[in-house]
Amino acid sequence: MTRLIGFSTLATAALLIAACGPTPEQTPSAIPVTPIPTAVSATTPSFGAAVNTERLVAFDSEPGNWMSVGRDYGEQRYSPLEQINVNNVGQLSLTWYADIDTSRGQEATPVVVDGAMYVSTAWSHVKAYDVRDGTLLWAFDPGVDPAKGVDACCDVVNRGVAVWEGIVFVGTIDGRLIALDSQTGEQVWSVVTIDETKPYTITGAPRIVKGKVIIGNAGAEYGVRGYVTAYDAATGEQAWRYYTVPGNPADGFEQPELEMAAQTWNGEWWTLGGGGTVWDAMAYDADLNLLYIGVGNGSPWNQSLRSPGGGDNLFLTSIMALNPDDGTYRWHYQTTPGETWDYTATQHIMVADLMIDGQQRRVVMQAPKNGFFYVLDAATGQLISAEKFVPVNWASHIDLETDRPVEIPEARYDETGVPMIVYPGPQGGHNWHPMSFSQRTNLVYLPAREQHRGYVADPVLITTDRGWNIGLDSSAGAALVEAAGDNAPQTQAYLLAWDPVNQREVWRSPRLVPNEAAGVLSTAGGLVFQGNASGEFNAYKDDNGELLWSAMTQAMIVAAPITFTVDGVQHVAVLAGGRSLPTTGAGAIGSTTRASTNNSRMLVFKIGGNAQLPDELPQEVSAAGELNPPPMIGDSETIAHGEQVYGRLCSVCHGASGISDSVGTFPDLRYSARLASAEAWHSVVIGGELVAGGMVSFAGALETADPEAIRAYIIARATADREAMTR
Ligand code: CA
């Protein structure tokens, strides 16, 4: 396995980096920065965000706007704009940029309409810019309690806003749906969409269908039950709620089909939540009046604990179609029956017309984590085709007679009792990073990656008030991969051009960093735009993947680009800022890296733009010289116990095997000065000293001896790594 490691230039203060994100204020605040300007350009912007059904359905009549995160209701993320094209993209350059005041991960696709750009950032903040020059119109901070960050599986990110009739909507990491005035950023209404006693979060963008705002949530690593809710856009009043998994049958069923779904579960799954959160993908077909939602993994992952004896566990890992008017069920297709590997079907869903076997078909497409690319009939959910887009070893193929995967029995690690390295792993063959379907080439461009995990069942589900409860032994899983050494499966990432009709690869463009991924945009100019983990924003030729243009952005990019026009001139924009810059060399222990600051920015480009980023300070450091752990403490049993607890509670943020791969956001604890002092260590782990940065007290989740055991493990890990580096 290739392991990425990163080293902070501020290594001795590494632990304090947890607090380097700004401390959100405790109360919501809109900060009007600039008075709304009077007309200075050919087009007077209204900043009115006067989006309605007519405009959203007729999206192609105003190609200069990007009115919803997926651009069109079918979320193809393809633009008919062609001013910027294969002939002139080499002259594309920065025209304005805006620094973002949070250093955590940035995953949002912006929305551009009526002269303004609206974008959400980490901690569920929202910014509005004048698209002409990036003037900040207003900024909104919902005042999320930073302690809520511990409930977010994968950083306090947000993937975008929705706009409707003068209102901008954002879901917050603490479970609120907030409506903001598009011109002032003032809060119009706010509703709590979750049971606040449970570890739900919201990271996905709201969608709007006919005056209803639809929002899902996340939390299936922590023991919750998934659902989506629709609210009246004008008032915030709840219109309907749809549960994706059944609750306790003794309490009755909220929806009739949940009775059928409950037949596919065993045991007392409702006491564990069950999972099935709808944390990202949705799409809408106006002709069919169907809302598509992507349903997540089981909670806990390990099915033998969640539903002893198996069962399909509907509607986990399903693509579902609902009537958006009343939230009633229309159809479902389950990608991974009896899910046990974190194979969510929450990945990007898109609706398109494809010519299949001489027939025009309206289809739904998805490339979920499980590694198969699915094409379904949009009206009925009938499976048309499914093929592997990355190597897969949990199933041999999808049987088109039964519509089900043909599993490799050993991959179901829980039933056989034999641990197994399964691919894809929980990061998926494709994760949330948006794809794009080009109407020019009829290809889908998707950020694919080959990942794996050692799956080792934990026979007892450990549930605490902190950390993941997934029913797997993470440390044993990591050891399984480590023991495989060179025999472990390959790890790599690439931008993949996929022909969805013939279900085959057309070209691929390899990525430098083996676990990187970033969202994609395609255009009628024959271009595919994508950022990368090395801080480059690139344009590729859509028919062969040739790199035509590249700009350095000084920040890792994971979000998807968009394109729009300003006074008739085409622009391209992307929100930069990943969890941090990764190592420059695909890292072995001892490699060096650049400064790991996370230069989060909105970047906007046009032909002949003349803005320049500030000079970056290159800070090549020798990592080996800075890793300086205190003397070892504890015996081998203590260290082994510390590794167990670390794997369960700490590794999600601070990195597997004690090595952080995102030090700009989550410190690499091997470098912590606090390792030298039991008191300094306890004041954070138990005392909650760094809660302002999101590092809450883990007092409720740890036995008395655990914090010292974790400290002993990290010191041992750092000592071993230091020896390896200096050898
Ligand atoms: Ca998950």
PDB file of C-alpha atoms and ligand atoms in Angstrom, residues 153-154 219-221 277 279 296-298 301 339 341-344 346 369 426 468 470, ligand 1:
ATOM      1  CA  CYS A 153     -17.351  11.890   9.630  1.00  0.00           C
ATOM      2  CA  CYS A 154     -15.268  13.728   7.050  1.00  0.00           C
ATOM      3  CA  GLY A 219     -24.333  10.327  10.312  1.00  0.00           C
ATOM      4  CA  ALA A 220     -24.455   6.625   9.380  1.00  0.00           C
ATOM      5  CA  GLU A 221     -21.008   6.066  10.935  1.00  0.00           C
ATOM      6  CA  THR A 277     -28.598   8.632   5.189  1.00  0.00           C
ATOM      7  CA  TRP A 279     -26.072  12.940   2.483  1.00  0.00           C
ATOM      8  CA  GLY A 296     -26.174   5.667   2.053  1.00  0.00           C
ATOM      9  CA  ASN A 297     -24.569   2.764   3.890  1.00  0.00           C
ATOM     10  CA  GLY A 298     -25.781   0.727   6.826  1.00  0.00           C
ATOM     11  CA  TRP A 301     -21.249  -1.043   8.491  1.00  0.00           C
ATOM     12  CA  GLU A 339     -24.423  -3.720   2.436  1.00  0.00           C
ATOM     13  CA  TRP A 341     -18.538  -2.324   3.253  1.00  0.00           C
ATOM     14  CA  ASP A 342     -19.755   1.320   3.464  1.00  0.00           C
ATOM     15  CA  TYR A 343     -20.858   1.147  -0.183  1.00  0.00           C
ATOM     16  CA  THR A 344     -23.110   4.198  -0.239  1.00  0.00           C
ATOM     17  CA  THR A 346     -25.146   8.676  -2.341  1.00  0.00           C
ATOM     18  CA  LYS A 369     -18.631   3.545  -4.189  1.00  0.00           C
ATOM     19  CA  PRO A 426     -14.877   2.707   1.933  1.00  0.00           C
ATOM     20  CA  TRP A 468     -17.416   5.911  14.778  1.00  0.00           C
ATOM     21  CA  ILE A 470     -19.007   0.671  12.521  1.00  0.00           C
TER      22      ILE A 470
HETATM   23 CA    CA B   1     -20.379   6.193   5.021  1.00  0.00          CA
END
